[in-house]
Amino acid sequence: METLRNDWKELYGNILPSLALSKSPVQASWPVHVDHCFGRIILDNAIGQNEPWMGKLKSPAYKNMTSEQLRKCIALGNAIAEGKQNLADLDAKSLQLRGKKQKPAANSKRKREAVEQVASKESKPSPKKRQIDIKSALSPPETLPASPLGTSSLPAPHSSLRPNPIDPDLHHLITTSDLTPFRQRVLLALCQVPHGHFTTYAAISTHLQSSARAVGNALRNNPFAPRVPCHRVVAADKSLGGFGGDWGKEGKHAGEKISLLRGDGVIVDVGKGKVEGNIWSRFV
């Protein structure tokens, strides 16, 4: 049973998103690119069939599926990976079961283009110098300090690492919570930040076409911590930012945030109250 569970998680969490991001020719189009969407599509079609999978299976899905259900999901996932099942048709059926319409492909293209522009927008210098406070720290900095190249323990460049797979069960918990739609989107974006890396309020706001201040406010209370890793968000100048309702390296919970970041493998200069390395921004 554990082998089946691991095969299922590897399939929807890594294999299918990798094929989608590389635009594999096995599918004529890839209407989704992230793990929780593949989980939704497969579970709805293999388990739910005539209704969303949550109507027939208790969450978390991977823990409550029978061996037969796991094999059905794995078989359907493999069929998608091999081009034997049309992903767009399966997605359309899943969305129809949920009373939603399929998004036009053009929206996905614009979204990917916006993601690719995050780094350049975030590092663009400001023509005016200003005193660093919470507002300016949340926004893109005037200049970004160079990464100390040659330090082997630094995280890999953001351009080379895929988004972290989002557990469909965690996705379900977030999207069915009583949080506002915007806060749900912020938390789902944050789930994509891989272990050992960090992002910024500005990077998330660019992805969501919002503001860094709004993202910071949305993260003041994270009811799904530590599964949703809010400690991986720092200010645009790589200072610690907020945590537990406080701000900066002098904040009441700064020590806890530093410990969590270091536990992830992120380098933190405690004296400066800043992290080192590349800002991750490959949101999808």
PDB file of C-alpha atoms in Angstrom:
ATOM      1  CA  MET A   1       0.000   0.000   0.000  1.00  0.00           C
ATOM      2  CA  GLU A   2       2.804   2.439   0.860  1.00  0.00           C
ATOM      3  CA  THR A   3       4.443   1.790  -2.511  1.00  0.00           C
ATOM      4  CA  LEU A   4       1.167   2.616  -4.274  1.00  0.00           C
ATOM      5  CA  ARG A   5       0.827   5.825  -2.270  1.00  0.00           C
ATOM      6  CA  ASN A   6       4.369   6.887  -3.121  1.00  0.00           C
ATOM      7  CA  ASP A   7       3.824   6.093  -6.807  1.00  0.00           C
ATOM      8  CA  TRP A   8       0.632   8.173  -6.793  1.00  0.00           C
ATOM      9  CA  LYS A   9       2.286  11.169  -5.119  1.00  0.00           C
ATOM     10  CA  GLU A  10       5.254  11.011  -7.487  1.00  0.00           C
ATOM     11  CA  LEU A  11       2.940  10.854 -10.495  1.00  0.00           C
ATOM     12  CA  TYR A  12       0.680  13.836  -9.744  1.00  0.00           C
ATOM     13  CA  GLY A  13       3.320  15.756  -7.774  1.00  0.00           C
ATOM     14  CA  ASN A  14       6.350  15.546 -10.058  1.00  0.00           C
ATOM     15  CA  ILE A  15       5.982  13.586 -13.282  1.00  0.00           C
ATOM     16  CA  LEU A  16       2.878  15.267 -14.716  1.00  0.00           C
ATOM     17  CA  PRO A  17       3.860  18.841 -13.692  1.00  0.00           C
ATOM     18  CA  SER A  18       7.287  18.275 -15.266  1.00  0.00           C
ATOM     19  CA  LEU A  19       5.701  17.150 -18.535  1.00  0.00           C
ATOM     20  CA  ALA A  20       3.397  20.170 -18.481  1.00  0.00           C
ATOM     21  CA  LEU A  21       6.164  22.682 -17.773  1.00  0.00           C
ATOM     22  CA  SER A  22       8.298  21.221 -20.576  1.00  0.00           C
ATOM     23  CA  LYS A  23       5.264  21.307 -22.925  1.00  0.00           C
ATOM     24  CA  SER A  24       5.649  17.624 -23.743  1.00  0.00           C
ATOM     25  CA  PRO A  25       4.097  16.688 -27.118  1.00  0.00           C
ATOM     26  CA  VAL A  26       2.260  13.739 -25.554  1.00  0.00           C
ATOM     27  CA  GLN A  27      -0.653  16.151 -25.016  1.00  0.00           C
ATOM     28  CA  ALA A  28      -1.960  18.582 -27.624  1.00  0.00           C
ATOM     29  CA  SER A  29      -2.293  21.142 -24.824  1.00  0.00           C
ATOM     30  CA  TRP A  30      -1.594  21.344 -21.108  1.00  0.00           C
ATOM     31  CA  PRO A  31      -4.490  23.275 -19.511  1.00  0.00           C
ATOM     32  CA  VAL A  32      -2.946  22.817 -16.038  1.00  0.00           C
ATOM     33  CA  HIS A  33       0.639  22.875 -14.809  1.00  0.00           C
ATOM     34  CA  VAL A  34       0.627  22.370 -11.032  1.00  0.00           C
ATOM     35  CA  ASP A  35       0.290  19.256  -8.926  1.00  0.00           C
ATOM     36  CA  HIS A  36      -2.981  19.956  -7.114  1.00  0.00           C
ATOM     37  CA  CYS A  37      -4.736  20.491 -10.458  1.00  0.00           C
ATOM     38  CA  PHE A  38      -3.545  17.122 -11.732  1.00  0.00           C
ATOM     39  CA  GLY A  39      -4.679  15.579  -8.460  1.00  0.00           C
ATOM     40  CA  ARG A  40      -8.118  17.155  -8.868  1.00  0.00           C
ATOM     41  CA  ILE A  41      -8.521  16.016 -12.461  1.00  0.00           C
ATOM     42  CA  ILE A  42      -7.462  12.434 -11.817  1.00  0.00           C
ATOM     43  CA  LEU A  43      -9.383  12.016  -8.570  1.00  0.00           C
ATOM     44  CA  ASP A  44     -12.572  13.506 -10.036  1.00  0.00           C
ATOM     45  CA  ASN A  45     -12.436  11.260 -13.097  1.00  0.00           C
ATOM     46  CA  ALA A  46     -11.200   8.051 -11.458  1.00  0.00           C
ATOM     47  CA  ILE A  47     -12.946   8.266  -8.075  1.00  0.00           C
ATOM     48  CA  GLY A  48     -15.697  10.870  -8.266  1.00  0.00           C
ATOM     49  CA  GLN A  49     -16.821  10.124 -11.834  1.00  0.00           C
ATOM     50  CA  ASN A  50     -20.277  11.726 -11.446  1.00  0.00           C
ATOM     51  CA  GLU A  51     -19.351  14.172  -8.687  1.00  0.00           C
ATOM     52  CA  PRO A  52     -16.231  15.790  -7.166  1.00  0.00           C
ATOM     53  CA  TRP A  53     -14.034  13.184  -5.481  1.00  0.00           C
ATOM     54  CA  MET A  54     -14.681  14.671  -1.994  1.00  0.00           C
ATOM     55  CA  GLY A  55     -18.229  13.296  -2.198  1.00  0.00           C
ATOM     56  CA  LYS A  56     -16.951   9.716  -2.264  1.00  0.00           C
ATOM     57  CA  LEU A  57     -13.622   9.891  -0.461  1.00  0.00           C
ATOM     58  CA  LYS A  58     -12.580  11.358   2.857  1.00  0.00           C
ATOM     59  CA  SER A  59      -9.669  13.806   2.905  1.00  0.00           C
ATOM     60  CA  PRO A  60      -6.693  13.337   2.787  1.00  0.00           C
ATOM     61  CA  ALA A  61      -7.212  11.299  -0.350  1.00  0.00           C
ATOM     62  CA  TYR A  62      -3.907   9.455  -0.492  1.00  0.00           C
ATOM     63  CA  LYS A  63      -4.377   8.141   3.059  1.00  0.00           C
ATOM     64  CA  ASN A  64      -7.978   7.032   2.576  1.00  0.00           C
ATOM     65  CA  MET A  65      -7.909   5.488  -0.908  1.00  0.00           C
ATOM     66  CA  THR A  66      -8.098   1.739  -1.150  1.00  0.00           C
ATOM     67  CA  SER A  67      -5.444  -0.110  -3.120  1.00  0.00           C
ATOM     68  CA  GLU A  68      -7.929  -0.453  -5.978  1.00  0.00           C
ATOM     69  CA  GLN A  69      -8.611   3.287  -6.012  1.00  0.00           C
ATOM     70  CA  LEU A  70      -4.896   4.049  -5.948  1.00  0.00           C
ATOM     71  CA  ARG A  71      -4.336   1.737  -8.920  1.00  0.00           C
ATOM     72  CA  LYS A  72      -7.165   3.447 -10.838  1.00  0.00           C
ATOM     73  CA  CYS A  73      -5.643   6.878 -10.224  1.00  0.00           C
ATOM     74  CA  ILE A  74      -2.152   5.706 -11.136  1.00  0.00           C
ATOM     75  CA  ALA A  75      -3.443   4.044 -14.313  1.00  0.00           C
ATOM     76  CA  LEU A  76      -5.260   7.222 -15.383  1.00  0.00           C
ATOM     77  CA  GLY A  77      -2.230   9.353 -14.557  1.00  0.00           C
ATOM     78  CA  ASN A  78       0.045   7.103 -16.597  1.00  0.00           C
ATOM     79  CA  ALA A  79      -2.427   7.238 -19.485  1.00  0.00           C
ATOM     80  CA  ILE A  80      -2.224  11.048 -19.382  1.00  0.00           C
ATOM     81  CA  ALA A  81       1.595  10.907 -19.263  1.00  0.00           C
ATOM     82  CA  GLU A  82       1.633   8.562 -22.272  1.00  0.00           C
ATOM     83  CA  GLY A  83      -0.909  10.558 -24.277  1.00  0.00           C
ATOM     84  CA  LYS A  84      -3.529   7.807 -24.172  1.00  0.00           C
ATOM     85  CA  GLN A  85      -6.021  10.071 -22.376  1.00  0.00           C
ATOM     86  CA  ASN A  86      -6.790  13.661 -23.371  1.00  0.00           C
ATOM     87  CA  LEU A  87      -5.962  15.921 -20.420  1.00  0.00           C
ATOM     88  CA  ALA A  88      -8.052  18.828 -21.693  1.00  0.00           C
ATOM     89  CA  ASP A  89     -11.168  16.639 -21.920  1.00  0.00           C
ATOM     90  CA  LEU A  90     -10.594  15.230 -18.433  1.00  0.00           C
ATOM     91  CA  ASP A  91     -10.073  18.742 -17.048  1.00  0.00           C
ATOM     92  CA  ALA A  92     -13.269  19.955 -18.717  1.00  0.00           C
ATOM     93  CA  LYS A  93     -15.230  17.096 -17.138  1.00  0.00           C
ATOM     94  CA  SER A  94     -13.728  17.786 -13.706  1.00  0.00           C
ATOM     95  CA  LEU A  95     -14.584  21.477 -13.912  1.00  0.00           C
ATOM     96  CA  GLN A  96     -18.106  20.659 -15.103  1.00  0.00           C
ATOM     97  CA  LEU A  97     -18.613  18.414 -12.075  1.00  0.00           C
ATOM     98  CA  ARG A  98     -17.656  21.400  -9.919  1.00  0.00           C
ATOM     99  CA  GLY A  99     -19.848  23.868 -11.808  1.00  0.00           C
ATOM    100  CA  LYS A 100     -16.897  25.753 -13.246  1.00  0.00           C
ATOM    101  CA  LYS A 101     -15.845  26.697 -16.754  1.00  0.00           C
ATOM    102  CA  GLN A 102     -12.496  25.894 -18.325  1.00  0.00           C
ATOM    103  CA  LYS A 103     -10.205  28.919 -18.501  1.00  0.00           C
ATOM    104  CA  PRO A 104      -9.078  30.094 -21.943  1.00  0.00           C
ATOM    105  CA  ALA A 105      -5.544  29.075 -22.863  1.00  0.00           C
ATOM    106  CA  ALA A 106      -4.621  32.729 -23.411  1.00  0.00           C
ATOM    107  CA  ASN A 107      -5.012  33.430 -19.697  1.00  0.00           C
ATOM    108  CA  SER A 108      -2.501  30.710 -18.833  1.00  0.00           C
ATOM    109  CA  LYS A 109      -0.034  32.119 -21.354  1.00  0.00           C
ATOM    110  CA  ARG A 110      -0.311  35.614 -19.895  1.00  0.00           C
ATOM    111  CA  LYS A 111       0.121  34.187 -16.415  1.00  0.00           C
ATOM    112  CA  ARG A 112       3.344  32.391 -17.386  1.00  0.00           C
ATOM    113  CA  GLU A 113       4.657  35.544 -19.040  1.00  0.00           C
ATOM    114  CA  ALA A 114       3.976  37.500 -15.854  1.00  0.00           C
ATOM    115  CA  VAL A 115       5.870  34.899 -13.809  1.00  0.00           C
ATOM    116  CA  GLU A 116       8.910  35.199 -16.080  1.00  0.00           C
ATOM    117  CA  GLN A 117       8.975  38.979 -15.538  1.00  0.00           C
ATOM    118  CA  VAL A 118       8.991  38.805 -11.714  1.00  0.00           C
ATOM    119  CA  ALA A 119      12.759  38.869 -11.262  1.00  0.00           C
ATOM    120  CA  SER A 120      13.351  41.805 -13.607  1.00  0.00           C
ATOM    121  CA  LYS A 121      10.538  43.874 -12.081  1.00  0.00           C
ATOM    122  CA  GLU A 122      11.663  43.123  -8.552  1.00  0.00           C
ATOM    123  CA  SER A 123      15.314  44.082  -9.141  1.00  0.00           C
ATOM    124  CA  LYS A 124      14.631  47.299 -11.093  1.00  0.00           C
ATOM    125  CA  PRO A 125      16.233  50.205  -9.176  1.00  0.00           C
ATOM    126  CA  SER A 126      14.144  53.124  -7.984  1.00  0.00           C
ATOM    127  CA  PRO A 127      15.131  56.605  -9.175  1.00  0.00           C
ATOM    128  CA  LYS A 128      14.641  58.003  -5.641  1.00  0.00           C
ATOM    129  CA  LYS A 129      16.367  57.052  -2.421  1.00  0.00           C
ATOM    130  CA  ARG A 130      14.129  56.679   0.570  1.00  0.00           C
ATOM    131  CA  GLN A 131      14.347  55.562   4.142  1.00  0.00           C
ATOM    132  CA  ILE A 132      13.759  51.821   4.559  1.00  0.00           C
ATOM    133  CA  ASP A 133      10.624  51.111   6.531  1.00  0.00           C
ATOM    134  CA  ILE A 134       8.006  48.365   6.430  1.00  0.00           C
ATOM    135  CA  LYS A 135       6.324  49.791   3.336  1.00  0.00           C
ATOM    136  CA  SER A 136       9.525  50.097   1.316  1.00  0.00           C
ATOM    137  CA  ALA A 137      10.813  46.730   2.484  1.00  0.00           C
ATOM    138  CA  LEU A 138       7.684  45.038   1.227  1.00  0.00           C
ATOM    139  CA  SER A 139       8.103  46.695  -2.166  1.00  0.00           C
ATOM    140  CA  PRO A 140      10.882  45.952  -4.682  1.00  0.00           C
ATOM    141  CA  PRO A 141      14.213  47.318  -3.356  1.00  0.00           C
ATOM    142  CA  GLU A 142      16.293  50.088  -4.908  1.00  0.00           C
ATOM    143  CA  THR A 143      19.153  47.639  -5.423  1.00  0.00           C
ATOM    144  CA  LEU A 144      19.578  43.981  -4.669  1.00  0.00           C
ATOM    145  CA  PRO A 145      22.879  42.854  -3.086  1.00  0.00           C
ATOM    146  CA  ALA A 146      24.851  40.428  -5.185  1.00  0.00           C
ATOM    147  CA  SER A 147      24.725  36.769  -4.238  1.00  0.00           C
ATOM    148  CA  PRO A 148      27.975  35.501  -2.684  1.00  0.00           C
ATOM    149  CA  LEU A 149      28.925  33.201  -5.551  1.00  0.00           C
ATOM    150  CA  GLY A 150      30.980  30.186  -4.794  1.00  0.00           C
ATOM    151  CA  THR A 151      29.196  29.380  -1.535  1.00  0.00           C
ATOM    152  CA  SER A 152      28.209  25.771  -2.098  1.00  0.00           C
ATOM    153  CA  SER A 153      25.506  25.801   0.580  1.00  0.00           C
ATOM    154  CA  LEU A 154      23.460  28.533  -1.115  1.00  0.00           C
ATOM    155  CA  PRO A 155      20.135  27.513  -2.684  1.00  0.00           C
ATOM    156  CA  ALA A 156      20.082  26.882  -6.423  1.00  0.00           C
ATOM    157  CA  PRO A 157      19.127  29.809  -8.712  1.00  0.00           C
ATOM    158  CA  HIS A 158      15.373  30.367  -8.902  1.00  0.00           C
ATOM    159  CA  SER A 159      15.383  29.791 -12.655  1.00  0.00           C
ATOM    160  CA  SER A 160      16.403  26.148 -12.250  1.00  0.00           C
ATOM    161  CA  LEU A 161      13.936  24.845  -9.658  1.00  0.00           C
ATOM    162  CA  ARG A 162      10.375  23.670 -10.184  1.00  0.00           C
ATOM    163  CA  PRO A 163       7.522  24.774  -7.917  1.00  0.00           C
ATOM    164  CA  ASN A 164       6.894  22.606  -4.889  1.00  0.00           C
ATOM    165  CA  PRO A 165       4.039  20.094  -5.385  1.00  0.00           C
ATOM    166  CA  ILE A 166       0.903  21.072  -3.452  1.00  0.00           C
ATOM    167  CA  ASP A 167      -0.861  18.218  -1.714  1.00  0.00           C
ATOM    168  CA  PRO A 168      -4.438  18.046  -3.108  1.00  0.00           C
ATOM    169  CA  ASP A 169      -5.719  17.593   0.425  1.00  0.00           C
ATOM    170  CA  LEU A 170      -4.041  20.783   1.642  1.00  0.00           C
ATOM    171  CA  HIS A 171      -5.348  22.561  -1.454  1.00  0.00           C
ATOM    172  CA  HIS A 172      -8.855  21.356  -0.555  1.00  0.00           C
ATOM    173  CA  LEU A 173      -8.499  22.568   3.045  1.00  0.00           C
ATOM    174  CA  ILE A 174      -7.423  26.031   1.907  1.00  0.00           C
ATOM    175  CA  THR A 175     -10.011  26.480  -0.837  1.00  0.00           C
ATOM    176  CA  THR A 176     -12.899  25.280   1.333  1.00  0.00           C
ATOM    177  CA  SER A 177     -11.904  27.410   4.331  1.00  0.00           C
ATOM    178  CA  ASP A 178     -13.711  30.625   5.309  1.00  0.00           C
ATOM    179  CA  LEU A 179     -10.710  32.736   4.288  1.00  0.00           C
ATOM    180  CA  THR A 180     -11.217  35.388   1.621  1.00  0.00           C
ATOM    181  CA  PRO A 181     -10.467  34.307  -1.963  1.00  0.00           C
ATOM    182  CA  PHE A 182      -7.383  36.556  -2.001  1.00  0.00           C
ATOM    183  CA  ARG A 183      -5.945  35.045   1.183  1.00  0.00           C
ATOM    184  CA  GLN A 184      -6.557  31.590  -0.255  1.00  0.00           C
ATOM    185  CA  ARG A 185      -4.629  32.548  -3.409  1.00  0.00           C
ATOM    186  CA  VAL A 186      -1.735  33.910  -1.334  1.00  0.00           C
ATOM    187  CA  LEU A 187      -1.499  30.706   0.714  1.00  0.00           C
ATOM    188  CA  LEU A 188      -1.682  28.504  -2.397  1.00  0.00           C
ATOM    189  CA  ALA A 189       1.097  30.536  -4.024  1.00  0.00           C
ATOM    190  CA  LEU A 190       3.205  30.200  -0.891  1.00  0.00           C
ATOM    191  CA  CYS A 191       2.802  26.418  -0.970  1.00  0.00           C
ATOM    192  CA  GLN A 192       4.782  26.408  -4.223  1.00  0.00           C
ATOM    193  CA  VAL A 193       7.994  27.749  -2.630  1.00  0.00           C
ATOM    194  CA  PRO A 194      10.392  24.766  -2.432  1.00  0.00           C
ATOM    195  CA  HIS A 195      12.188  23.594   0.684  1.00  0.00           C
ATOM    196  CA  GLY A 196      15.542  25.348   1.023  1.00  0.00           C
ATOM    197  CA  HIS A 197      14.398  28.483  -0.822  1.00  0.00           C
ATOM    198  CA  PHE A 198      12.646  31.741  -0.056  1.00  0.00           C
ATOM    199  CA  THR A 199      10.519  34.300  -1.875  1.00  0.00           C
ATOM    200  CA  THR A 200       9.348  37.856  -1.206  1.00  0.00           C
ATOM    201  CA  TYR A 201       6.074  39.684  -0.684  1.00  0.00           C
ATOM    202  CA  ALA A 202       6.786  41.534  -3.945  1.00  0.00           C
ATOM    203  CA  ALA A 203       7.313  38.310  -5.919  1.00  0.00           C
ATOM    204  CA  ILE A 204       4.010  36.865  -4.707  1.00  0.00           C
ATOM    205  CA  SER A 205       2.205  40.144  -5.399  1.00  0.00           C
ATOM    206  CA  THR A 206       3.552  40.229  -8.961  1.00  0.00           C
ATOM    207  CA  HIS A 207       2.313  36.680  -9.504  1.00  0.00           C
ATOM    208  CA  LEU A 208      -1.127  37.579  -8.122  1.00  0.00           C
ATOM    209  CA  GLN A 209      -1.209  41.020  -9.775  1.00  0.00           C
ATOM    210  CA  SER A 210      -1.758  42.600  -6.373  1.00  0.00           C
ATOM    211  CA  SER A 211       0.449  44.603  -3.993  1.00  0.00           C
ATOM    212  CA  ALA A 212       3.182  43.565  -1.592  1.00  0.00           C
ATOM    213  CA  ARG A 213       1.336  45.276   1.242  1.00  0.00           C
ATOM    214  CA  ALA A 214      -1.798  43.208   0.575  1.00  0.00           C
ATOM    215  CA  VAL A 215       0.248  39.996   0.555  1.00  0.00           C
ATOM    216  CA  GLY A 216       1.891  40.957   3.845  1.00  0.00           C
ATOM    217  CA  ASN A 217      -1.490  41.613   5.439  1.00  0.00           C
ATOM    218  CA  ALA A 218      -2.820  38.280   4.159  1.00  0.00           C
ATOM    219  CA  LEU A 219       0.063  36.460   5.840  1.00  0.00           C
ATOM    220  CA  ARG A 220      -0.284  38.097   9.256  1.00  0.00           C
ATOM    221  CA  ASN A 221      -2.353  35.104  10.327  1.00  0.00           C
ATOM    222  CA  ASN A 222      -1.645  31.712   8.752  1.00  0.00           C
ATOM    223  CA  PRO A 223      -4.076  29.085  10.061  1.00  0.00           C
ATOM    224  CA  PHE A 224      -2.329  26.310   8.118  1.00  0.00           C
ATOM    225  CA  ALA A 225       1.221  26.757   9.433  1.00  0.00           C
ATOM    226  CA  PRO A 226       3.601  24.995   9.187  1.00  0.00           C
ATOM    227  CA  ARG A 227       2.111  23.102   6.202  1.00  0.00           C
ATOM    228  CA  VAL A 228       1.835  26.475   4.468  1.00  0.00           C
ATOM    229  CA  PRO A 229       5.387  27.794   5.091  1.00  0.00           C
ATOM    230  CA  CYS A 230       4.917  31.532   5.694  1.00  0.00           C
ATOM    231  CA  HIS A 231       8.460  31.680   7.119  1.00  0.00           C
ATOM    232  CA  ARG A 232       9.757  31.372   3.535  1.00  0.00           C
ATOM    233  CA  VAL A 233       8.565  34.900   2.684  1.00  0.00           C
ATOM    234  CA  VAL A 234      10.955  37.785   3.356  1.00  0.00           C
ATOM    235  CA  ALA A 235      11.117  41.472   2.424  1.00  0.00           C
ATOM    236  CA  ALA A 236      12.311  42.538  -1.022  1.00  0.00           C
ATOM    237  CA  ASP A 237      15.713  43.591   0.361  1.00  0.00           C
ATOM    238  CA  LYS A 238      16.036  40.073   1.863  1.00  0.00           C
ATOM    239  CA  SER A 239      15.517  41.288   5.434  1.00  0.00           C
ATOM    240  CA  LEU A 240      13.396  38.980   7.564  1.00  0.00           C
ATOM    241  CA  GLY A 241      10.099  40.799   7.100  1.00  0.00           C
ATOM    242  CA  GLY A 242       7.178  39.810   9.264  1.00  0.00           C
ATOM    243  CA  PHE A 243       6.407  36.727  11.327  1.00  0.00           C
ATOM    244  CA  GLY A 244       3.806  36.025  13.975  1.00  0.00           C
ATOM    245  CA  GLY A 245       2.415  39.553  13.692  1.00  0.00           C
ATOM    246  CA  ASP A 246       5.763  41.277  14.345  1.00  0.00           C
ATOM    247  CA  TRP A 247       8.245  42.826  11.918  1.00  0.00           C
ATOM    248  CA  GLY A 248      12.004  42.619  11.388  1.00  0.00           C
ATOM    249  CA  LYS A 249      14.916  41.074  13.249  1.00  0.00           C
ATOM    250  CA  GLU A 250      13.825  42.706  16.516  1.00  0.00           C
ATOM    251  CA  GLY A 251      10.371  41.135  16.288  1.00  0.00           C
ATOM    252  CA  LYS A 252       9.130  38.874  19.076  1.00  0.00           C
ATOM    253  CA  HIS A 253       9.122  35.816  16.812  1.00  0.00           C
ATOM    254  CA  ALA A 254      12.176  36.635  14.663  1.00  0.00           C
ATOM    255  CA  GLY A 255      14.219  33.899  16.318  1.00  0.00           C
ATOM    256  CA  GLU A 256      11.618  31.297  15.413  1.00  0.00           C
ATOM    257  CA  LYS A 257      11.567  32.457  11.787  1.00  0.00           C
ATOM    258  CA  ILE A 258      15.364  32.305  11.622  1.00  0.00           C
ATOM    259  CA  SER A 259      15.319  28.769  13.048  1.00  0.00           C
ATOM    260  CA  LEU A 260      12.727  27.637  10.503  1.00  0.00           C
ATOM    261  CA  LEU A 261      14.657  29.183   7.595  1.00  0.00           C
ATOM    262  CA  ARG A 262      17.906  27.606   8.752  1.00  0.00           C
ATOM    263  CA  GLY A 263      16.098  24.309   9.197  1.00  0.00           C
ATOM    264  CA  ASP A 264      15.162  24.594   5.507  1.00  0.00           C
ATOM    265  CA  GLY A 265      18.824  25.138   4.629  1.00  0.00           C
ATOM    266  CA  VAL A 266      18.570  28.888   3.972  1.00  0.00           C
ATOM    267  CA  ILE A 267      21.567  30.961   5.070  1.00  0.00           C
ATOM    268  CA  VAL A 268      20.637  33.756   7.497  1.00  0.00           C
ATOM    269  CA  ASP A 269      22.957  36.568   8.584  1.00  0.00           C
ATOM    270  CA  VAL A 270      21.596  37.122  12.094  1.00  0.00           C
ATOM    271  CA  GLY A 271      23.570  40.344  12.612  1.00  0.00           C
ATOM    272  CA  LYS A 272      22.063  41.976   9.535  1.00  0.00           C
ATOM    273  CA  GLY A 273      18.744  40.193   9.885  1.00  0.00           C
ATOM    274  CA  LYS A 274      18.870  39.132   6.232  1.00  0.00           C
ATOM    275  CA  VAL A 275      18.825  35.921   4.223  1.00  0.00           C
ATOM    276  CA  GLU A 276      21.378  35.110   1.530  1.00  0.00           C
ATOM    277  CA  GLY A 277      20.846  33.546  -1.872  1.00  0.00           C
ATOM    278  CA  ASN A 278      18.516  33.899  -4.825  1.00  0.00           C
ATOM    279  CA  ILE A 279      14.892  34.976  -4.568  1.00  0.00           C
ATOM    280  CA  TRP A 280      12.659  32.136  -5.816  1.00  0.00           C
ATOM    281  CA  SER A 281       9.811  33.311  -8.070  1.00  0.00           C
ATOM    282  CA  ARG A 282       8.818  30.474 -10.412  1.00  0.00           C
ATOM    283  CA  PHE A 283       5.129  30.566  -9.517  1.00  0.00           C
ATOM    284  CA  VAL A 284       2.680  28.924 -11.903  1.00  0.00           C
TER     285      VAL A 284
END
